[in-house]
Amino acid sequence: MPLADISGYLEVLDSVRGFSYLETARGVLRRGAAGCVSNPREKPGYVKALYVIGAVKIPVGEGCSYTLEELGVYDIGGAPDMVFSSPLDLFTRGKPTPLVRSRLQLPGGVRLWLKLEWYNPFSLSVKDRPAVEIVSRLSRRVEKGSLVGDATSSNFGIALSAVARLYGYKARVYLPGAAEDFGKTLPRLLGAEVIVDPEAPSTVHLLPRVMKDARSGGLVHVNQFYNDANFEAHMRGTAREIFVQSRRGGLRLKGVSGSLGTSGHMSAVAFYLQSVDPGVKAVLVQPAKDASIPGIRRVETGMLWINMLDIDYSLAEVTLEEAVEAMAEVARSDGLIIGPSGGAAVKALAKKAGEGELEPGDYVVVVPDTGFKYVNLVKQLL
Ligand SMILES: Cc1ncc(COP(=O)(O)O)c(/C=N/[C@@H](COP(=O)(O)O)C(=O)O)c1O
C-alpha cells in the first residue's frame, strides 16, 4: 500500500533529535512532493519531516513520488455543518481559523490579510495549538491525574488549564504580576491553580521557580518555551493553513507578519512559507525599548526557534500606543477587534510598507487573539 497513514508511525517521532529533519521538510515543501521510503521506521527523520508539514499519508515503496495534496497536506479541516462530537473535536475539525482580507489600506500596493487566531475555542488565542499538541503527546507517557504547569503571560495558561482537564490532568499556571486579569482569573474558572509573582517582570523570570517546583516533584513542566511540540503545532497548524488558504484564495503571498513570545508561531509560519517560496518576507514585531505589549517580548529576552532556525526576517519596533492605534484602525476599517499583539504586527507591516520596503502583493498578519480581553488596557489609551 503505497500511501500509508502516517498515524501508524508516530511512535518514531520521539526518537528524532535536533532540527536536521527540518531540512528534509524544507526540501519536500520546496519540491511540492515527497518520494517513497521502503521502511519508514528506518527513517524517523523523514516521518517527522512529513508529519510536521502536515502530511496525513506517508509514501511507502520504491521509486515513487507523491504531491503535497496527495499526502493530505491540503486537508486543513472543515466541518460544513459545524457539529462536533467533543470540545477537542471542535478544536481539531473547527479549522482552519479564518484568513480575512482587511479593508485597511496600506501604502505601496500592500494588501493586508488577517489570520484570526481567536477562533481557537479554549483560550480564544493562538496558544490553543501548542497546548493541545503538548498535552496530547504528554498523555502518551504521563499518568492521568498528574499536575502539569508552566509560566505564561496569560493565553497559554488558559489553554493549558482547559486542555489539561480534557486529558485528565490538573493544571498550575505561573504568571507575572503585570499580567492582565483575564489571565489570572480564567484558569481558576477552569479549575487550575494560579500562582502570581508580583516581582517577576516577565514570564521567562518565572521559569526558575517553575523548574524548582518540577524538580521537587509533583509538577510536570510542559515548557512551552523549549518544547518543540510548540513549534511543530504551528508548522502543522497555523503555517500549513496559511499556505493552503493562500493557494486556494489565489493570494500572491509576498510576506507574513507577526509577534514573538516563545517565537513558536512566527518561526513556524516564516519557516514553512519561506520553504515553499524563499522570496516570502517575514516582518516580525517587537515592543520598543521600555514598552510593554501583552504576550510579546523583545528577541533579546530569550527565544529558541527564531534564533535556532534558518529564517530570514526583519524586525520592527512598536510602542503600546502604536499597537492600540492599529487596533483602532482595524476596528474602524473592518469592524474586527484584534488584540494588541495583532495590532503591533499590523503596525510593523504598515511601517515597512511606508518605508517602501515591501513589494506590492498579499501579506498575512497573524492575529494571536481578540481585543475583547484588553478593555482596561485600551480604555487608558483611547
Ligand atoms: C496575545 C499573544 N500574542 C503573541 C504571543 C506570541 O506567541 P508565541 O511567540 O507563539 O509564543 C503570545 C504568547 N503568549 C505566550 C508566551 O508569552 P511570553 O510573551 O513568552 O511571555 C503565553 O500566553 O504564555 C500571546 O499571548
Short mmCIF file of C-alpha atoms and ligand atoms in Angstrom, two decimals:
data_model
loop_
_atom_site.label_atom_id
_atom_site.label_comp_id
_atom_site.label_asym_id
_atom_site.label_seq_id
_atom_site.Cartn_x
_atom_site.Cartn_y
_atom_site.Cartn_z
CA MET A 1 0.00 0.00 0.00
CA PRO A 2 1.98 2.97 -1.36
CA LEU A 3 0.25 5.63 0.75
CA ALA A 4 0.13 4.56 4.40
CA ASP A 5 -1.47 6.52 7.26
CA ILE A 6 1.31 8.44 8.98
CA SER A 7 -0.51 7.89 12.29
CA GLY A 8 0.83 4.32 12.19
CA TYR A 9 4.41 5.56 12.52
CA LEU A 10 4.19 8.38 15.10
CA GLU A 11 6.00 6.41 17.78
CA VAL A 12 9.23 7.15 15.94
CA LEU A 13 8.81 10.94 16.41
CA ASP A 14 10.21 10.91 19.95
CA SER A 15 13.45 9.32 18.74
CA VAL A 16 14.27 12.25 16.44
CA ARG A 17 16.72 14.72 17.95
CA GLY A 18 17.63 18.23 16.81
CA PHE A 19 16.41 20.14 13.80
CA SER A 20 18.09 18.31 10.90
CA TYR A 21 14.71 16.81 9.90
CA LEU A 22 13.63 20.36 9.04
CA GLU A 23 15.99 20.43 6.06
CA THR A 24 14.10 17.40 4.73
CA ALA A 25 10.80 19.18 5.44
CA ARG A 26 12.06 22.27 3.61
CA GLY A 27 13.06 20.15 0.60
CA VAL A 28 9.65 18.48 0.40
CA LEU A 29 7.87 21.85 0.66
CA ARG A 30 10.10 23.40 -1.99
CA ARG A 31 9.62 20.45 -4.40
CA GLY A 32 5.96 20.16 -3.55
CA ALA A 33 6.36 16.40 -3.46
CA ALA A 34 7.82 13.55 -1.37
CA GLY A 35 9.49 10.36 -2.51
CA CYS A 36 8.76 6.88 -1.20
CA VAL A 37 10.67 5.11 1.54
CA SER A 38 10.68 1.33 1.73
CA ASN A 39 10.57 1.18 5.54
CA PRO A 40 9.54 4.41 7.33
CA ARG A 41 10.60 3.00 10.70
CA GLU A 42 14.18 3.11 9.47
CA LYS A 43 13.77 6.81 8.57
CA PRO A 44 12.33 8.53 11.68
CA GLY A 45 13.60 11.93 10.50
CA TYR A 46 11.67 11.51 7.26
CA VAL A 47 8.50 10.53 9.12
CA LYS A 48 8.88 13.60 11.35
CA ALA A 49 9.54 15.88 8.37
CA LEU A 50 6.30 14.78 6.72
CA TYR A 51 4.34 14.87 10.00
CA VAL A 52 5.47 18.39 10.80
CA ILE A 53 4.49 19.80 7.41
CA GLY A 54 1.04 18.29 7.93
CA ALA A 55 1.12 15.14 5.81
CA VAL A 56 -1.59 12.65 6.68
CA LYS A 57 -0.11 9.92 4.45
CA ILE A 58 3.43 8.66 4.04
CA PRO A 59 4.60 7.17 0.71
CA VAL A 60 5.91 3.61 1.21
CA GLY A 61 7.64 1.78 -1.60
CA GLU A 62 10.39 2.25 -4.17
CA GLY A 63 10.93 4.94 -6.75
CA CYS A 64 7.59 6.71 -6.40
CA SER A 65 6.72 10.29 -5.53
CA TYR A 66 3.53 12.00 -4.34
CA THR A 67 2.42 15.62 -4.30
CA LEU A 68 1.67 17.51 -1.09
CA GLU A 69 -2.00 17.32 -1.98
CA GLU A 70 -1.83 13.51 -2.36
CA LEU A 71 -0.12 13.34 1.05
CA GLY A 72 -3.06 15.16 2.66
CA VAL A 73 -1.19 18.40 3.40
CA TYR A 74 -4.17 20.29 1.92
CA ASP A 75 -6.67 18.63 4.27
CA ILE A 76 -6.78 21.56 6.71
CA GLY A 77 -10.06 20.59 8.36
CA GLY A 78 -13.53 21.98 7.96
CA ALA A 79 -16.89 20.83 9.22
CA PRO A 80 -19.59 22.23 6.94
CA ASP A 81 -22.33 21.51 9.47
CA MET A 82 -20.23 22.77 12.40
CA VAL A 83 -21.44 19.86 14.54
CA PHE A 84 -18.69 18.39 16.74
CA SER A 85 -18.58 15.28 18.93
CA SER A 86 -16.49 16.91 21.69
CA PRO A 87 -14.59 20.10 22.61
CA LEU A 88 -11.36 18.58 21.27
CA ASP A 89 -13.16 17.68 18.03
CA LEU A 90 -14.24 21.35 17.88
CA PHE A 91 -10.57 22.38 18.20
CA THR A 92 -9.36 19.86 15.62
CA ARG A 93 -12.03 19.95 12.93
CA GLY A 94 -13.22 23.51 13.55
CA LYS A 95 -10.29 24.58 11.43
CA PRO A 96 -8.83 26.41 9.58
CA THR A 97 -9.06 29.66 11.50
CA PRO A 98 -10.26 32.41 9.15
CA LEU A 99 -7.98 34.32 6.81
CA VAL A 100 -9.77 37.56 6.01
CA ARG A 101 -8.88 40.40 3.62
CA SER A 102 -8.75 43.66 5.59
CA ARG A 103 -10.18 46.87 4.11
CA LEU A 104 -7.37 48.80 5.77
CA GLN A 105 -5.33 50.49 3.04
CA LEU A 106 -1.57 50.18 3.43
CA PRO A 107 0.84 52.04 1.13
CA GLY A 108 2.70 50.55 -1.84
CA GLY A 109 0.09 48.07 -3.02
CA VAL A 110 0.41 46.02 0.18
CA ARG A 111 -2.81 44.04 0.59
CA LEU A 112 -3.43 43.10 4.23
CA TRP A 113 -4.90 39.73 5.26
CA LEU A 114 -5.66 38.87 8.89
CA LYS A 115 -5.31 35.30 10.26
CA LEU A 116 -7.77 35.33 13.15
CA GLU A 117 -6.45 33.03 15.85
CA TRP A 118 -9.12 33.96 18.38
CA TYR A 119 -11.27 31.35 16.62
CA ASN A 120 -9.45 28.74 18.71
CA PRO A 121 -12.09 27.62 21.22
CA PHE A 122 -10.30 27.29 24.60
CA SER A 123 -8.20 30.42 25.11
CA LEU A 124 -9.58 32.35 22.14
CA SER A 125 -5.96 32.62 21.08
CA VAL A 126 -3.17 31.08 19.07
CA LYS A 127 -1.97 29.28 22.20
CA ASP A 128 -4.60 26.53 21.97
CA ARG A 129 -2.47 24.99 19.27
CA PRO A 130 0.72 24.32 21.30
CA ALA A 131 -1.37 23.45 24.36
CA VAL A 132 -3.21 20.65 22.51
CA GLU A 133 -0.05 19.38 20.79
CA ILE A 134 1.99 19.40 24.03
CA VAL A 135 -0.68 17.78 26.22
CA SER A 136 -1.75 15.18 23.67
CA ARG A 137 1.86 13.99 23.30
CA LEU A 138 2.43 14.12 27.05
CA SER A 139 -0.67 11.94 27.54
CA ARG A 140 1.22 9.08 25.90
CA ARG A 141 3.66 8.93 28.82
CA VAL A 142 2.35 10.85 31.86
CA GLU A 143 -0.22 9.22 34.10
CA LYS A 144 -3.64 10.78 34.40
CA GLY A 145 -4.23 12.95 37.45
CA SER A 146 -0.70 14.40 37.29
CA LEU A 147 -0.16 18.13 37.81
CA VAL A 148 1.07 19.90 34.65
CA GLY A 149 2.16 23.52 34.57
CA ASP A 150 4.12 26.35 33.02
CA ALA A 151 4.90 30.04 33.12
CA THR A 152 2.61 32.13 30.96
CA SER A 153 1.75 35.70 30.09
CA SER A 154 -1.95 34.61 30.07
CA ASN A 155 -3.19 32.86 26.94
CA PHE A 156 -1.15 29.69 27.18
CA GLY A 157 -2.16 29.38 30.82
CA ILE A 158 -5.84 29.42 29.88
CA ALA A 159 -5.32 26.99 27.02
CA LEU A 160 -3.25 24.64 29.18
CA SER A 161 -5.81 24.79 32.03
CA ALA A 162 -8.63 23.87 29.65
CA VAL A 163 -6.81 21.17 27.67
CA ALA A 164 -5.20 19.57 30.74
CA ARG A 165 -8.64 18.87 32.19
CA LEU A 166 -9.85 17.40 28.91
CA TYR A 167 -6.97 14.90 29.11
CA GLY A 168 -7.50 14.14 32.81
CA TYR A 169 -4.71 16.29 34.28
CA LYS A 170 -4.63 19.06 36.88
CA ALA A 171 -3.00 22.36 35.88
CA ARG A 172 -0.96 25.03 37.64
CA VAL A 173 -0.05 28.27 35.89
CA TYR A 174 2.52 30.87 36.95
CA LEU A 175 2.02 34.49 35.89
CA PRO A 176 3.93 37.74 36.31
CA GLY A 177 2.15 40.41 38.37
CA ALA A 178 1.66 42.62 35.32
CA ALA A 179 -0.46 40.00 33.51
CA GLU A 180 -4.00 41.04 32.62
CA ASP A 181 -6.81 39.99 34.95
CA PHE A 182 -8.24 37.50 32.43
CA GLY A 183 -5.01 35.51 32.62
CA LYS A 184 -5.22 35.25 36.40
CA THR A 185 -8.95 34.61 36.74
CA LEU A 186 -9.96 32.32 33.87
CA PRO A 187 -7.52 29.49 34.74
CA ARG A 188 -9.19 29.38 38.18
CA LEU A 189 -12.59 29.16 36.50
CA LEU A 190 -11.12 26.20 34.60
CA GLY A 191 -10.08 24.57 37.86
CA ALA A 192 -6.35 25.33 37.69
CA GLU A 193 -4.06 26.56 40.44
CA VAL A 194 -2.78 30.08 39.77
CA ILE A 195 0.48 31.46 41.15
CA VAL A 196 1.12 35.17 40.54
CA ASP A 197 4.59 36.57 41.21
CA PRO A 198 4.37 40.38 41.54
CA GLU A 199 8.17 40.63 41.41
CA ALA A 200 8.54 38.82 38.06
CA PRO A 201 8.86 41.35 35.22
CA SER A 202 8.07 38.71 32.58
CA THR A 203 7.26 35.05 32.05
CA VAL A 204 10.85 33.98 31.50
CA HIS A 205 11.73 35.29 35.00
CA LEU A 206 9.25 32.75 36.39
CA LEU A 207 10.98 29.75 34.83
CA PRO A 208 13.48 29.11 37.68
CA ARG A 209 10.54 28.87 40.11
CA VAL A 210 8.63 26.51 37.78
CA MET A 211 11.71 24.34 37.29
CA LYS A 212 12.32 24.21 41.06
CA ASP A 213 8.75 23.05 41.62
CA ALA A 214 9.23 20.47 38.87
CA ARG A 215 12.50 19.22 40.41
CA SER A 216 11.00 18.99 43.90
CA GLY A 217 8.45 16.66 42.38
CA GLY A 218 4.77 16.86 41.77
CA LEU A 219 4.84 19.20 38.79
CA VAL A 220 5.30 18.22 35.12
CA HIS A 221 6.73 21.34 33.46
CA VAL A 222 5.33 21.34 29.92
CA ASN A 223 7.75 24.17 28.98
CA GLN A 224 6.20 25.99 26.02
CA PHE A 225 9.44 27.95 25.65
CA TYR A 226 11.65 24.97 24.72
CA ASN A 227 9.21 22.18 23.88
CA ASP A 228 9.45 21.57 20.12
CA ALA A 229 5.80 20.50 20.13
CA ASN A 230 5.05 24.25 20.32
CA PHE A 231 6.88 24.99 17.06
CA GLU A 232 5.59 21.79 15.45
CA ALA A 233 1.96 22.56 16.39
CA HIS A 234 2.27 25.76 14.40
CA MET A 235 4.04 24.10 11.46
CA ARG A 236 1.20 21.55 11.13
CA GLY A 237 -1.49 24.08 12.02
CA THR A 238 -1.05 27.83 11.64
CA ALA A 239 1.64 27.73 8.96
CA ARG A 240 0.11 24.94 6.87
CA GLU A 241 -3.30 26.63 6.97
CA ILE A 242 -1.82 29.92 5.71
CA PHE A 243 -0.01 28.02 2.93
CA VAL A 244 -3.17 26.21 1.79
CA GLN A 245 -5.54 29.16 2.32
CA SER A 246 -3.21 31.42 0.30
CA ARG A 247 -3.15 28.90 -2.55
CA ARG A 248 -6.89 28.31 -2.54
CA GLY A 249 -7.64 32.03 -2.06
CA GLY A 250 -5.47 32.96 -5.03
CA LEU A 251 -3.21 35.20 -2.95
CA ARG A 252 0.08 36.45 -4.37
CA LEU A 253 1.72 35.86 -0.99
CA LYS A 254 4.68 38.21 -0.61
CA GLY A 255 5.05 38.26 3.16
CA VAL A 256 3.93 37.39 6.63
CA SER A 257 3.97 39.49 9.79
CA GLY A 258 3.57 38.66 13.44
CA SER A 259 4.79 38.93 17.01
CA LEU A 260 7.08 36.94 19.26
CA GLY A 261 6.70 35.44 22.72
CA THR A 262 8.12 31.91 22.73
CA SER A 263 8.57 32.59 18.97
CA GLY A 264 6.71 29.34 18.29
CA HIS A 265 4.11 30.53 15.85
CA MET A 266 6.01 33.08 13.76
CA SER A 267 9.09 30.84 13.48
CA ALA A 268 6.86 28.11 12.08
CA VAL A 269 4.91 30.45 9.78
CA ALA A 270 8.07 32.06 8.40
CA PHE A 271 9.95 28.75 8.05
CA TYR A 272 7.08 26.98 6.30
CA LEU A 273 6.20 29.75 3.86
CA GLN A 274 9.87 30.54 3.07
CA SER A 275 10.42 26.82 2.42
CA VAL A 276 7.68 26.94 -0.21
CA ASP A 277 8.87 30.30 -1.59
CA PRO A 278 12.20 31.74 -0.38
CA GLY A 279 11.06 35.18 -1.55
CA VAL A 280 8.36 35.46 1.13
CA LYS A 281 9.32 38.22 3.58
CA ALA A 282 8.86 37.89 7.34
CA VAL A 283 8.26 41.15 9.23
CA LEU A 284 8.45 40.44 12.95
CA VAL A 285 7.46 42.95 15.58
CA GLN A 286 8.95 43.53 18.99
CA PRO A 287 7.98 46.04 21.66
CA ALA A 288 10.05 49.23 21.56
CA LYS A 289 12.58 49.54 24.37
CA ASP A 290 10.78 50.02 27.72
CA ALA A 291 7.45 49.32 26.03
CA SER A 292 5.24 46.51 27.27
CA ILE A 293 2.73 44.80 24.98
CA PRO A 294 0.82 41.82 26.47
CA GLY A 295 2.02 38.42 25.28
CA ILE A 296 5.11 39.52 23.40
CA ARG A 297 8.72 40.34 24.10
CA ARG A 298 11.94 41.58 22.51
CA VAL A 299 14.06 38.92 20.78
CA GLU A 300 16.99 39.51 23.16
CA THR A 301 14.87 38.42 26.14
CA GLY A 302 15.44 34.84 25.02
CA MET A 303 13.66 32.73 22.39
CA LEU A 304 14.51 29.36 20.89
CA TRP A 305 13.22 28.74 17.37
CA ILE A 306 13.63 32.23 15.90
CA ASN A 307 17.31 32.09 16.92
CA MET A 308 17.94 28.43 16.00
CA LEU A 309 16.35 28.13 12.59
CA ASP A 310 17.28 29.40 9.14
CA ILE A 311 14.62 32.11 8.89
CA ASP A 312 15.07 35.37 7.00
CA TYR A 313 13.25 38.15 8.85
CA SER A 314 13.28 41.86 9.54
CA LEU A 315 12.34 43.36 12.88
CA ALA A 316 10.18 46.42 13.50
CA GLU A 317 9.70 48.13 16.85
CA VAL A 318 6.30 49.27 18.05
CA THR A 319 5.10 51.03 21.20
CA LEU A 320 1.97 50.01 23.07
CA GLU A 321 0.35 53.26 21.91
CA GLU A 322 1.07 52.36 18.28
CA ALA A 323 -0.31 48.85 18.82
CA VAL A 324 -3.55 50.24 20.24
CA GLU A 325 -3.67 52.78 17.40
CA ALA A 326 -3.55 49.89 14.93
CA MET A 327 -6.26 48.07 16.89
CA ALA A 328 -8.46 51.13 16.40
CA GLU A 329 -7.57 51.40 12.69
CA VAL A 330 -8.53 47.77 12.06
CA ALA A 331 -11.66 48.11 14.21
CA ARG A 332 -12.79 51.16 12.23
CA SER A 333 -11.93 49.72 8.84
CA ASP A 334 -13.09 46.12 9.37
CA GLY A 335 -15.29 46.08 12.47
CA LEU A 336 -12.90 43.49 13.94
CA ILE A 337 -11.44 44.00 17.42
CA ILE A 338 -7.98 42.45 17.31
CA GLY A 339 -5.65 42.13 20.32
CA PRO A 340 -2.65 44.40 20.98
CA SER A 341 -0.06 41.93 19.69
CA GLY A 342 -2.04 41.64 16.46
CA GLY A 343 -2.21 45.44 16.36
CA ALA A 344 1.54 45.59 16.85
CA ALA A 345 2.08 43.24 13.90
CA VAL A 346 -0.22 45.30 11.66
CA LYS A 347 1.66 48.46 12.66
CA ALA A 348 5.00 46.78 11.94
CA LEU A 349 3.85 45.83 8.44
CA ALA A 350 2.48 49.33 7.86
CA LYS A 351 5.84 50.82 8.88
CA LYS A 352 7.74 48.59 6.44
CA ALA A 353 5.22 49.39 3.71
CA GLY A 354 5.57 53.10 4.46
CA GLU A 355 9.36 52.81 4.19
CA GLY A 356 8.94 51.33 0.70
CA GLU A 357 10.49 48.02 1.77
CA LEU A 358 7.64 45.82 0.55
CA GLU A 359 6.71 44.95 -2.99
CA PRO A 360 3.04 45.01 -3.97
CA GLY A 361 1.14 41.85 -3.13
CA ASP A 362 -0.65 39.97 -0.36
CA TYR A 363 0.66 39.95 3.22
CA VAL A 364 -0.72 37.79 6.03
CA VAL A 365 -0.63 39.13 9.58
CA VAL A 366 -1.16 36.55 12.33
CA VAL A 367 -3.58 37.98 14.91
CA PRO A 368 -2.94 35.92 18.07
CA ASP A 369 -6.07 36.90 20.00
CA THR A 370 -9.03 39.21 20.37
CA GLY A 371 -9.03 42.73 21.77
CA PHE A 372 -12.04 41.90 23.94
CA LYS A 373 -9.62 40.73 26.64
CA TYR A 374 -7.86 44.07 26.88
CA VAL A 375 -10.62 46.57 27.62
CA ASN A 376 -8.86 48.00 30.69
CA LEU A 377 -5.63 48.42 28.74
CA VAL A 378 -7.30 50.04 25.75
CA LYS A 379 -9.51 52.29 27.90
CA GLN A 380 -6.43 54.03 29.26
CA LEU A 381 -5.08 54.72 25.79
CA LEU A 382 -8.10 55.58 23.68
C1 LIG B 1 -1.50 37.64 22.80
C2 LIG B 1 -0.22 36.96 22.37
N1 LIG B 1 0.37 37.37 21.24
C3 LIG B 1 1.52 36.80 20.80
C4 LIG B 1 2.15 35.80 21.52
C5 LIG B 1 3.44 35.21 20.99
O1 LIG B 1 3.21 33.87 20.58
P1 LIG B 1 4.41 32.82 20.56
O2 LIG B 1 5.63 33.53 20.06
O3 LIG B 1 3.93 31.73 19.61
O4 LIG B 1 4.58 32.33 21.96
C6 LIG B 1 1.57 35.35 22.72
C7 LIG B 1 2.27 34.32 23.50
N2 LIG B 1 1.98 34.14 24.71
C8 LIG B 1 2.59 33.10 25.49
C9 LIG B 1 4.02 33.37 25.84
O5 LIG B 1 4.16 34.59 26.42
P2 LIG B 1 5.59 35.34 26.52
O6 LIG B 1 5.47 36.56 25.67
O7 LIG B 1 6.63 34.41 26.03
O8 LIG B 1 5.73 35.68 27.93
C10 LIG B 1 1.70 32.84 26.72
O9 LIG B 1 0.48 33.05 26.58
O10 LIG B 1 2.23 32.38 27.76
C11 LIG B 1 0.36 35.92 23.15
O11 LIG B 1 -0.25 35.52 24.27
#
